[in-house]
Amino acid sequence: MSYNTFGHAFRFTTWGESHGPAIGAVVDGCPPGIAITETDLQPFLDQRRPGTSRFTTQRQEPDQVRILSGVFEGRTTGTPISLMIDNVDQRSKDYSDVAKAYRPGHADYAYDAKYGFRDYRGGGRSSARETASRVAAGAVARLVIPEVTITAWVEAIGGDAIDPANFDAAEIGRNPFFCPDPVAAARWEGLVDTARKAGSSLGAVIGCAATGVPAGWGAPLYAKLDAELAAACMGINAVKGVEIGDGFTAATLRGEDNADAMRPGDNGPAFLANHAGGIAGGIATGQPITLRVAFKPTASILTPVETIDRDGAATEIMTKGRHDPCVGIRGAPVVAAMVALVLADHKLMHRAQVG
Amino acid sequence: MSYNTFGHAFRFTTWGESHGPAIGAVVDGCPPGIAITETDLQPFLDQRRPGTSRFTTQRQEPDQVRILSGVFEGRTTGTPISLMIDNVDQRSKDYSDVAKAYRPGHADYAYDAKYGFRDYRGGGRSSARETASRVAAGAVARLVIPEVTITAWVEAIGGDAIDPANFDAAEIGRNPFFCPDPVAAARWEGLVDTARKAGSSLGAVIGCAATGVPAGWGAPLYAKLDAELAAACMGINAVKGVEIGDGFTAATLRGEDNADAMRPGDNGPAFLANHAGGIAGGIATGQPITLRVAFKPTASILTPVETIDRDGAATEIMTKGRHDPCVGIRGAPVVAAMVALVLADHKLMHRAQVG
Amino acid sequence: MSYNTFGHAFRFTTWGESHGPAIGAVVDGCPPGIAITETDLQPFLDQRRPGTSRFTTQRQEPDQVRILSGVFEGRTTGTPISLMIDNVDQRSKDYSDVAKAYRPGHADYAYDAKYGFRDYRGGGRSSARETASRVAAGAVARLVIPEVTITAWVEAIGGDAIDPANFDAAEIGRNPFFCPDPVAAARWEGLVDTARKAGSSLGAVIGCAATGVPAGWGAPLYAKLDAELAAACMGINAVKGVEIGDGFTAATLRGEDNADAMRPGDNGPAFLANHAGGIAGGIATGQPITLRVAFKPTASILTPVETIDRDGAATEIMTKGRHDPCVGIRGAPVVAAMVALVLADHKLMHRAQVG
Amino acid sequence: MSYNTFGHAFRFTTWGESHGPAIGAVVDGCPPGIAITETDLQPFLDQRRPGTSRFTTQRQEPDQVRILSGVFEGRTTGTPISLMIDNVDQRSKDYSDVAKAYRPGHADYAYDAKYGFRDYRGGGRSSARETASRVAAGAVARLVIPEVTITAWVEAIGGDAIDPANFDAAEIGRNPFFCPDPVAAARWEGLVDTARKAGSSLGAVIGCAATGVPAGWGAPLYAKLDAELAAACMGINAVKGVEIGDGFTAATLRGEDNADAMRPGDNGPAFLANHAGGIAGGIATGQPITLRVAFKPTASILTPVETIDRDGAATEIMTKGRHDPCVGIRGAPVVAAMVALVLADHKLMHRAQVG
């Protein structure tokens, strides 16, 4: 029993491997009558696609998304929207070592333990390439929630964080790091270059904020908005931690300091703080939803690591092929997509119950 | 569309409010033939139940769990197991203020925004009392996974952390804090007492480890083991952050330092480290599954906080009633229960697909 | 992996066995703010409950339904509604024969084959007693769809059908057979009495119509309204066939005779016929939804039948205990409840997608 | 909230419209390690595909199925299997009348009522063309249940039934009607020809039997094997009725006549009859699973029928384009596919719970 579907009322199913002919997503439950063309989706794919700077993998994928169903005369019909992205730049011969031995930190061993064998080419289904399908589906989701604005950025690379005082959302699109702090962006060039040349890799932290989410979205108790955001983000390749609002810092605060006090406002309460990250009891409060997501360093590195082969014998592995020196960077548009998918789902779930 | 069910193959549904006549859970999908009585479940309820020390709420609830179905002659039959726990110590009159105004940091405002009104008595459905149902269901789940041992403990209160060098699992049950470090436990007495007497509250971090999970459990890509653990834990009342393995620390490591190198072992690989927390690609690696969960401080405090009433007018609120000075403490058995529930589900999901 | 939950946006989960302490249902996803008390539900339970005439089982169950959660100050809160019905008139000693041997036509053998053993008292989970939970949940569902009127009746017993020319909905509640034809009702007294005294049993056909369903409800392609009605009704104990609209008769018609021609009407089309039973392409057309459901004769009979015991040896069985001579009769309120549950679910699903 | 996914542990999602570029299915949960190539699937597609005789629509579709994911080196990997079938012979201009007015008996009006507009070309998503995706997915399902043999046939056309005494399974593949009775097959040539030339259409009844299903598969109470077969079959285009075993005839029998008596057998009981159609209490008994499915006559006919247009004005419609004179004929391989899909799912569900 595997699960390749996410969501309740607005759902998507992804399929495809890194080195198969294509990857794709089927989006189900989209409301009818929404204007949509492939050009609405492509910009989001372009943000995530590889090969656009020396700081990402050099695999050249145009990531052109095609809509195969669910749209008629430029509008969604309410039937499943099938999205497909061709794989064009596979180099499966790079993976002969990976076929035989397990990359520490990668899913190779776990897949073999589960399924008995695996498609080792480019990581198969466990490749971050699959996240292109999420981004395509997420682009559809954004059209379902025009009232919401989602922004994601890189907050730290290899432990080197931005200065919040420098935060400028307009900067995010101006550098290859989705970095809102131009000073940090400049530093990161050297940092990532050094790691890449050393055959190493770096972790990263992504920040994300969604504004315009109406108070009331959310589905307690077992599809709480924060629980689903946690699942959506923890399920992204290489993610090891998720925080909502103040996250682990909240665990160090006293109750009166963590309380988001309220005053009368024009539309519902005017909150004096947002420690909660816009969610209470699993339900949106109307404040910005804020989260942070930790990406581990890319597991495929050119540095040799002690491991075992498929027969259990000792060996070393050094991953050839083309890889991101910091997979977290391209995680920014993926986190944004997952947040959009969760919010679109919760918008529809909310109106199912409350009308 | 609300969701009060969790799980795929092994599922549970909870119901009930803080001040209703009872709360309960229906466990569905439990394998048949498992020996079970109420005395197998009660010890887990007793760990979580309130009123056992001055460091928890003084509400006196015996939390006696009854099995109403699904068991015949001491064994599970494969049909739904209905578990019920009576509420006996409600004091709804304490909540007249909460009825009128919103506690900052609590779900009061969000529930009203969603549903138009709410059962304000004791927090209604949003009360941590509901977690007793999770613990009861989790106790059933543990019987489904006898190969797994789950331990949860408090790792920090109010920012004061245990010393890992002092970690002794045997200590966890010997103090009112589920604290594995006797030195920290002694300090926390004063810390929590001070907060309680000041009408304040404290956050906490829970640590949890599950050993004995076979390599292969997990269901990529959208029911990944780590994603579901994240959802399970982030959905617990007051939780704001979840880490698997090294979590946010992994984001500061280099690839070669984060790699869990492998050597030939007796049963599969012998790992030299466990940065991954026992999960790769959403699948168990056979190493201990480790996670950390951040609880914010209790929102219901005796310190007055600025807020608004149901009509939107400015007011102050100070929560009378009986509350935990640190709701995270009793979170330890709840986290353990949620981990058990996720693992039982994934055991069954794994054998559905792989046999 | 068992499934004791039905529905998508409006869901219910049932639990309980014939001879356990109680049975119940948890209704999830109910919209908030609906006025509800136990007296709104009880009349539906009373229709189905046994012991009200000599034509049903003589087990005396008051079937008093209690609401344990999800309602505050007389209105639904949007949280799970837990419904419980005590079992009071169990006589488990009647079942010593059933414990040892399999009743042909009953689920005894199949349950043993699946689970290895079974709760044989009164049929355990496979008892028609479980349908009381469905009726309770269905009574909640009716409150969610006040625009819809659902009527169910017995159309034939033992092959003896009503005369459509005599159909009078007002008669349904006036006789112990839910029979809309007073002439047939009079005949059935003798028919059922004779079967009962002979230690035999009879099958029945239930008819049902739902008027007021707005055109547009339905969820193609794999939660079509007709597919879900078929699942809902085929899943009732003893049901072996379901027809929508003309059903099997439609298979004998020519296209032009089966077409429900349309003329301009006041609110959408005025249909000239309703061969389709109010559903096309899985979506409601706005016409009355009509269906027919076939119940086999009760399997528990006082006539000896050749069978095997749990060890596989040849034996005979004659079911003592108290049983309905025609379980289909009490199927009428159960079919109505299931139709209500499907329609409430589809109302919410429709507004999730279409608003 | 639409649903285009079917199944629990073995699931499939379909997408695509009659006149879009392609249609497809994503199969999720397939066990790993099963040998599979496109040539294993194609014969089932060929059975269903149109244009192979004058008794089906003349639309020429090769229905070549491609596997885009989930298979590596000729074996399933346990990841989603994406199946795609190109549409090559669309003639959308035939549908200008359908764009403007509603075909009685078709889903045109209902789709407009639900979604506000529709892809009218060839019926869009409501076209029987979608069933090719089901057949492709069903062909995968068959590989998951090699212990089961599924046979489907046409039992009656336009009310003219086969003679059970003539039943010869080997005949099914020898005529264009999936008819097991060569005498009936000869009669049906004239019957269907006459209807076709008259611009009319005919209904049909499909019979199906699945042998080799082990006793114990099934998932009471709300995913009963018979309930899911009913949903699977009632959800096929044009189906209006489903019977398991004796179906509506069972409603006319007495208890002792409907009982499937048992004697000691070699492997479990030797049943003396199979009125139940191989299912009791929603669980397989080990006997052949038998069902009957009623298809209404094709709604798209060349005979003019009174209707209304999109503006609600009176008009007449006569469906040009290419249509099956009896859509039920090609329903035989579709019913077989749906039965395979349900059984594969229940095999995996059974081993999830029972091991």
Short mmCIF file of N, CA and C in Angstrom, two decimals, chain A residues 1 3-5 8 12 14 104 109 114-115 125 130 134 200-201 203-204 216 218 220-224 226-227 231 234-235 240-244 247-248 250-251 253-256 260-264 269 276 279-280 285 295 297 306-308 312 314 349-350 353, chain B residues 1 3-5 8 14 104 109 114-115 125 130 134 200-201 203-204 216 218 221-224 226-227 231 234-235 240-244 247-248 250-251 253-256 260-264 269 272 276 279 285 295 297 306-308 312 314 349-350 353-354:
data_model
loop_
_atom_site.label_atom_id
_atom_site.label_comp_id
_atom_site.label_asym_id
_atom_site.label_seq_id
_atom_site.Cartn_x
_atom_site.Cartn_y
_atom_site.Cartn_z
N MET A 1 0.83 -1.19 0.00
CA MET A 1 0.00 0.00 0.00
C MET A 1 0.87 1.24 0.00
N TYR A 3 1.30 5.36 -1.21
CA TYR A 3 0.45 6.55 -1.31
C TYR A 3 1.14 7.59 -2.14
N ASN A 4 0.64 7.86 -3.31
CA ASN A 4 1.21 8.90 -4.13
C ASN A 4 0.20 9.99 -4.43
N THR A 5 -0.73 10.12 -3.50
CA THR A 5 -1.78 11.14 -3.60
C THR A 5 -1.73 11.97 -2.32
N HIS A 8 -7.36 16.16 0.28
CA HIS A 8 -8.67 15.60 0.58
C HIS A 8 -9.67 16.05 -0.48
N PHE A 12 -3.86 15.75 -5.44
CA PHE A 12 -3.02 15.49 -6.60
C PHE A 12 -2.28 14.18 -6.38
N THR A 14 1.11 12.09 -8.00
CA THR A 14 2.25 12.23 -8.90
C THR A 14 2.78 10.86 -9.29
N PRO A 104 25.28 6.52 1.41
CA PRO A 104 24.85 6.90 2.76
C PRO A 104 24.07 8.21 2.73
N TYR A 109 19.42 2.30 0.11
CA TYR A 109 19.32 1.10 0.92
C TYR A 109 17.87 0.85 1.35
N LYS A 114 12.86 -2.26 1.20
CA LYS A 114 11.39 -2.32 1.09
C LYS A 114 10.96 -3.17 -0.10
N TYR A 115 11.50 -2.87 -1.27
CA TYR A 115 10.94 -3.43 -2.50
C TYR A 115 11.75 -4.59 -3.08
N ARG A 125 12.46 6.95 -8.31
CA ARG A 125 11.32 7.67 -7.77
C ARG A 125 11.72 8.58 -6.60
N GLU A 130 11.20 14.54 -8.92
CA GLU A 130 9.74 14.40 -8.74
C GLU A 130 9.10 15.69 -8.28
N ARG A 134 5.21 18.37 -8.25
CA ARG A 134 4.56 19.10 -7.16
C ARG A 134 4.42 20.59 -7.51
N SER A 200 31.64 18.50 -1.90
CA SER A 200 30.80 18.39 -0.71
C SER A 200 29.41 18.96 -1.00
N SER A 201 28.62 19.16 0.02
CA SER A 201 27.28 19.73 -0.16
C SER A 201 26.88 20.41 1.14
N GLY A 203 23.51 22.04 3.68
CA GLY A 203 22.09 22.10 4.03
C GLY A 203 21.57 23.52 3.94
N ALA A 204 20.28 23.67 4.12
CA ALA A 204 19.67 24.99 4.04
C ALA A 204 18.38 25.03 4.84
N GLY A 216 -10.37 30.73 9.78
CA GLY A 216 -11.37 29.68 9.69
C GLY A 216 -10.96 28.49 8.84
N GLY A 218 -8.96 25.30 7.86
CA GLY A 218 -8.35 24.32 8.75
C GLY A 218 -9.38 23.26 9.07
N PRO A 220 -9.75 20.65 12.06
CA PRO A 220 -9.40 19.86 13.24
C PRO A 220 -10.18 18.54 13.28
N LEU A 221 -9.61 17.56 13.93
CA LEU A 221 -8.36 17.46 14.65
C LEU A 221 -7.29 16.72 13.88
N TYR A 222 -7.65 15.93 12.87
CA TYR A 222 -6.60 15.13 12.24
C TYR A 222 -6.27 15.55 10.82
N ALA A 223 -6.79 16.71 10.42
CA ALA A 223 -6.27 17.36 9.22
C ALA A 223 -6.05 18.82 9.55
N LYS A 224 -5.51 19.06 10.74
CA LYS A 224 -5.20 20.43 11.13
C LYS A 224 -4.31 21.07 10.08
N ASP A 226 -1.82 23.06 10.40
CA ASP A 226 -0.38 22.97 10.70
C ASP A 226 0.13 21.54 10.55
N ALA A 227 -0.69 20.56 10.91
CA ALA A 227 -0.28 19.17 10.75
C ALA A 227 -0.09 18.83 9.27
N ALA A 231 3.24 17.74 7.25
CA ALA A 231 3.35 16.55 6.40
C ALA A 231 3.81 16.94 5.00
N MET A 234 7.57 18.02 5.33
CA MET A 234 8.48 16.95 5.75
C MET A 234 8.58 15.88 4.66
N GLY A 235 7.58 15.82 3.80
CA GLY A 235 7.60 14.84 2.72
C GLY A 235 8.43 15.26 1.52
N LYS A 240 14.19 17.61 7.03
CA LYS A 240 14.33 16.95 8.33
C LYS A 240 13.65 17.70 9.48
N GLY A 241 13.12 18.88 9.21
CA GLY A 241 12.47 19.60 10.29
C GLY A 241 11.50 20.64 9.76
N VAL A 242 10.44 20.87 10.53
CA VAL A 242 9.44 21.87 10.16
C VAL A 242 9.02 22.62 11.42
N GLU A 243 8.93 23.91 11.28
CA GLU A 243 8.43 24.75 12.37
C GLU A 243 7.29 25.62 11.87
N ILE A 244 6.27 25.80 12.70
CA ILE A 244 5.19 26.74 12.42
C ILE A 244 5.38 27.91 13.38
N GLY A 247 7.99 28.01 16.31
CA GLY A 247 8.58 26.67 16.32
C GLY A 247 9.28 26.33 17.61
N PHE A 248 10.51 25.85 17.49
CA PHE A 248 11.24 25.41 18.69
C PHE A 248 11.52 26.56 19.65
N ALA A 250 9.37 28.71 20.51
CA ALA A 250 8.18 28.82 21.38
C ALA A 250 8.34 27.98 22.63
N ALA A 251 9.09 26.88 22.49
CA ALA A 251 9.27 25.99 23.65
C ALA A 251 10.12 26.63 24.74
N LEU A 253 9.67 29.94 25.56
CA LEU A 253 8.98 31.15 26.00
C LEU A 253 8.05 30.87 27.17
N ARG A 254 7.69 31.92 27.88
CA ARG A 254 6.66 31.85 28.90
C ARG A 254 5.32 32.18 28.25
N GLY A 255 4.24 31.70 28.87
CA GLY A 255 2.91 31.85 28.28
C GLY A 255 2.55 33.27 27.90
N GLU A 256 2.87 34.22 28.78
CA GLU A 256 2.46 35.59 28.49
C GLU A 256 3.28 36.19 27.35
N ASP A 260 -0.36 35.83 21.53
CA ASP A 260 -0.53 36.85 20.50
C ASP A 260 -1.73 37.71 20.89
N ALA A 261 -1.45 38.75 21.67
CA ALA A 261 -2.53 39.58 22.19
C ALA A 261 -3.31 40.21 21.05
N MET A 262 -4.57 40.53 21.33
CA MET A 262 -5.48 41.05 20.30
C MET A 262 -6.07 42.38 20.74
N ARG A 263 -6.28 43.25 19.75
CA ARG A 263 -7.04 44.48 19.96
C ARG A 263 -8.12 44.55 18.88
N PRO A 264 -9.10 45.37 19.08
CA PRO A 264 -10.11 45.50 18.04
C PRO A 264 -9.46 45.96 16.73
N PRO A 269 -9.78 40.65 14.68
CA PRO A 269 -8.84 41.21 15.64
C PRO A 269 -7.59 41.78 14.97
N ALA A 276 2.29 32.43 16.89
CA ALA A 276 1.59 31.21 16.49
C ALA A 276 1.77 30.89 15.01
N ILE A 279 -1.79 30.13 13.00
CA ILE A 279 -2.63 28.94 13.17
C ILE A 279 -2.82 28.66 14.65
N ALA A 280 -4.08 28.44 15.06
CA ALA A 280 -4.38 28.06 16.44
C ALA A 280 -5.39 26.92 16.40
N THR A 285 -5.91 31.79 11.78
CA THR A 285 -6.39 32.92 12.58
C THR A 285 -6.58 34.17 11.75
N PHE A 295 16.40 21.66 5.34
CA PHE A 295 16.88 20.69 4.35
C PHE A 295 18.28 20.23 4.75
N PRO A 297 21.98 18.48 3.84
CA PRO A 297 22.82 18.60 2.64
C PRO A 297 22.54 17.45 1.68
N GLU A 306 32.27 5.64 3.29
CA GLU A 306 32.24 4.21 3.58
C GLU A 306 30.81 3.67 3.46
N THR A 307 30.67 2.54 2.79
CA THR A 307 29.32 1.98 2.64
C THR A 307 29.40 0.49 2.37
N ILE A 308 28.27 -0.10 2.03
CA ILE A 308 28.24 -1.52 1.65
C ILE A 308 27.60 -1.64 0.27
N GLY A 312 26.16 -6.74 0.60
CA GLY A 312 26.49 -6.53 2.01
C GLY A 312 27.98 -6.39 2.26
N ALA A 314 31.74 -4.57 2.27
CA ALA A 314 32.24 -3.22 2.48
C ALA A 314 32.77 -2.64 1.19
N MET A 349 -12.15 22.24 1.61
CA MET A 349 -12.67 21.51 2.76
C MET A 349 -13.51 22.42 3.65
N HIS A 350 -13.04 23.64 3.81
CA HIS A 350 -13.78 24.56 4.66
C HIS A 350 -15.16 24.83 4.08
N GLN A 353 -17.75 22.04 4.58
CA GLN A 353 -18.43 21.92 5.88
C GLN A 353 -19.22 23.16 6.27
N MET B 1 -16.06 19.90 5.84
CA MET B 1 -15.31 18.65 5.79
C MET B 1 -14.27 18.65 6.87
N TYR B 3 -11.90 16.35 9.66
CA TYR B 3 -11.23 15.05 9.67
C TYR B 3 -10.87 14.68 11.08
N ASN B 4 -11.51 13.67 11.60
CA ASN B 4 -11.19 13.22 12.94
C ASN B 4 -10.71 11.78 12.93
N THR B 5 -10.16 11.41 11.79
CA THR B 5 -9.63 10.06 11.60
C THR B 5 -8.17 10.20 11.17
N HIS B 8 -4.22 4.93 7.62
CA HIS B 8 -4.64 4.36 6.35
C HIS B 8 -5.15 2.94 6.56
N THR B 14 -11.33 9.88 16.68
CA THR B 14 -11.65 10.28 18.05
C THR B 14 -12.84 11.22 18.07
N PRO B 104 -5.74 34.74 24.04
CA PRO B 104 -4.64 34.80 23.06
C PRO B 104 -3.80 33.53 23.12
N TYR B 109 -10.61 32.01 19.30
CA TYR B 109 -11.00 32.88 18.19
C TYR B 109 -11.13 32.11 16.89
N LYS B 114 -14.32 29.91 12.43
CA LYS B 114 -14.66 28.81 11.53
C LYS B 114 -16.13 28.42 11.64
N TYR B 115 -16.57 28.18 12.87
CA TYR B 115 -17.87 27.53 13.05
C TYR B 115 -18.99 28.49 13.45
N ARG B 125 -13.66 20.87 22.07
CA ARG B 125 -12.94 19.87 21.27
C ARG B 125 -11.45 20.20 21.19
N GLU B 130 -8.58 15.75 24.82
CA GLU B 130 -8.80 14.82 23.70
C GLU B 130 -7.63 13.87 23.53
N ARG B 134 -6.19 9.58 22.13
CA ARG B 134 -5.04 9.19 21.33
C ARG B 134 -4.18 8.18 22.08
N SER B 200 2.01 31.86 35.31
CA SER B 200 2.57 31.82 33.97
C SER B 200 2.60 30.36 33.48
N SER B 201 3.28 30.11 32.41
CA SER B 201 3.39 28.74 31.90
C SER B 201 4.67 28.62 31.10
N GLY B 203 7.06 26.34 27.98
CA GLY B 203 7.11 25.40 26.87
C GLY B 203 8.02 24.24 27.19
N ALA B 204 8.06 23.27 26.29
CA ALA B 204 8.90 22.10 26.51
C ALA B 204 9.26 21.46 25.18
N GLY B 216 12.36 -0.85 5.77
CA GLY B 216 11.36 -1.11 4.74
C GLY B 216 10.00 -0.53 5.06
N GLY B 218 7.30 2.19 5.62
CA GLY B 218 7.23 3.53 5.03
C GLY B 218 6.47 3.44 3.73
N LEU B 221 5.33 8.26 -1.91
CA LEU B 221 5.91 9.54 -1.59
C LEU B 221 5.02 10.41 -0.73
N TYR B 222 3.71 10.12 -0.64
CA TYR B 222 2.88 11.06 0.10
C TYR B 222 2.33 10.49 1.40
N ALA B 223 2.86 9.34 1.79
CA ALA B 223 2.63 8.89 3.16
C ALA B 223 3.98 8.43 3.72
N LYS B 224 4.99 9.21 3.42
CA LYS B 224 6.32 8.91 3.95
C LYS B 224 6.27 8.79 5.47
N ASP B 226 8.34 9.76 7.69
CA ASP B 226 8.67 11.00 8.40
C ASP B 226 7.58 12.05 8.23
N ALA B 227 6.97 12.09 7.06
CA ALA B 227 5.88 13.06 6.84
C ALA B 227 4.71 12.74 7.75
N ALA B 231 3.08 14.96 10.75
CA ALA B 231 1.65 15.30 10.86
C ALA B 231 1.11 14.85 12.21
N MET B 234 2.70 17.23 14.88
CA MET B 234 2.30 18.65 14.77
C MET B 234 0.82 18.80 15.08
N GLY B 235 0.07 17.73 14.94
CA GLY B 235 -1.36 17.79 15.24
C GLY B 235 -1.69 17.68 16.71
N LYS B 240 4.48 23.11 17.94
CA LYS B 240 4.86 24.10 16.92
C LYS B 240 6.06 23.68 16.09
N GLY B 241 6.70 22.55 16.40
CA GLY B 241 7.85 22.15 15.60
C GLY B 241 8.14 20.67 15.73
N VAL B 242 8.63 20.08 14.66
CA VAL B 242 8.98 18.66 14.65
C VAL B 242 10.30 18.49 13.90
N GLU B 243 11.18 17.69 14.48
CA GLU B 243 12.44 17.35 13.81
C GLU B 243 12.58 15.83 13.75
N ILE B 244 13.08 15.33 12.65
CA ILE B 244 13.44 13.92 12.52
C ILE B 244 14.97 13.86 12.53
N GLY B 247 17.35 16.99 12.40
CA GLY B 247 16.44 18.11 12.22
C GLY B 247 17.12 19.36 11.70
N PHE B 248 16.87 20.47 12.37
CA PHE B 248 17.42 21.75 11.90
C PHE B 248 18.94 21.77 11.96
N ALA B 250 20.80 19.40 10.92
CA ALA B 250 21.26 18.83 9.65
C ALA B 250 21.46 19.91 8.59
N ALA B 251 20.66 20.98 8.70
CA ALA B 251 20.77 22.06 7.72
C ALA B 251 22.08 22.81 7.85
N LEU B 253 25.02 21.12 8.45
CA LEU B 253 26.12 20.15 8.22
C LEU B 253 26.53 20.10 6.76
N ARG B 254 27.72 19.57 6.53
CA ARG B 254 28.18 19.29 5.17
C ARG B 254 27.78 17.85 4.84
N GLY B 255 27.67 17.56 3.56
CA GLY B 255 27.20 16.25 3.12
C GLY B 255 27.94 15.09 3.75
N GLU B 256 29.27 15.17 3.78
CA GLU B 256 30.05 14.04 4.29
C GLU B 256 29.88 13.87 5.79
N ASP B 260 25.27 8.90 6.94
CA ASP B 260 25.35 7.82 7.92
C ASP B 260 26.07 6.64 7.27
N ALA B 261 27.37 6.65 7.38
CA ALA B 261 28.18 5.63 6.70
C ALA B 261 27.79 4.23 7.18
N MET B 262 28.03 3.26 6.32
CA MET B 262 27.61 1.88 6.61
C MET B 262 28.79 0.93 6.51
N ARG B 263 28.74 -0.07 7.36
CA ARG B 263 29.67 -1.19 7.26
C ARG B 263 28.86 -2.48 7.27
N PRO B 264 29.45 -3.56 6.83
CA PRO B 264 28.72 -4.82 6.88
C PRO B 264 28.31 -5.13 8.33
N PRO B 269 22.98 -3.46 7.20
CA PRO B 269 24.17 -2.65 7.45
C PRO B 269 24.35 -2.30 8.92
N LEU B 272 27.25 3.80 11.07
CA LEU B 272 28.23 4.45 11.95
C LEU B 272 27.67 5.70 12.62
N ALA B 276 20.14 10.70 10.20
CA ALA B 276 18.86 10.65 9.49
C ALA B 276 17.70 10.33 10.41
N ILE B 279 15.28 7.21 9.04
CA ILE B 279 14.38 7.28 7.89
C ILE B 279 15.11 7.91 6.71
N THR B 285 15.12 2.79 7.84
CA THR B 285 16.40 2.18 7.49
C THR B 285 16.76 1.03 8.42
N PHE B 295 6.76 21.95 22.15
CA PHE B 295 5.46 22.39 22.69
C PHE B 295 5.58 23.84 23.15
N PRO B 297 4.26 27.13 25.38
CA PRO B 297 3.71 27.19 26.74
C PRO B 297 2.19 27.17 26.69
N GLU B 306 -4.11 41.18 27.01
CA GLU B 306 -4.99 42.04 26.22
C GLU B 306 -5.69 41.20 25.15
N THR B 307 -6.99 41.39 24.99
CA THR B 307 -7.70 40.61 23.98
C THR B 307 -8.99 41.32 23.59
N ILE B 308 -9.82 40.64 22.81
CA ILE B 308 -11.13 41.20 22.45
C ILE B 308 -12.20 40.21 22.86
N GLY B 312 -16.00 41.93 19.57
CA GLY B 312 -14.90 42.67 18.98
C GLY B 312 -14.40 43.81 19.84
N ALA B 314 -12.48 45.66 23.04
CA ALA B 314 -11.25 45.43 23.79
C ALA B 314 -11.57 44.98 25.21
N MET B 349 0.45 -1.24 6.25
CA MET B 349 0.58 -0.75 4.87
C MET B 349 1.70 -1.48 4.15
N HIS B 350 2.79 -1.70 4.85
CA HIS B 350 3.93 -2.38 4.22
C HIS B 350 3.55 -3.79 3.80
N GLN B 353 1.38 -4.05 0.63
CA GLN B 353 2.02 -3.94 -0.68
C GLN B 353 3.08 -5.01 -0.91
N VAL B 354 3.84 -5.29 0.12
CA VAL B 354 5.01 -6.15 -0.08
C VAL B 354 4.77 -7.56 0.45
#
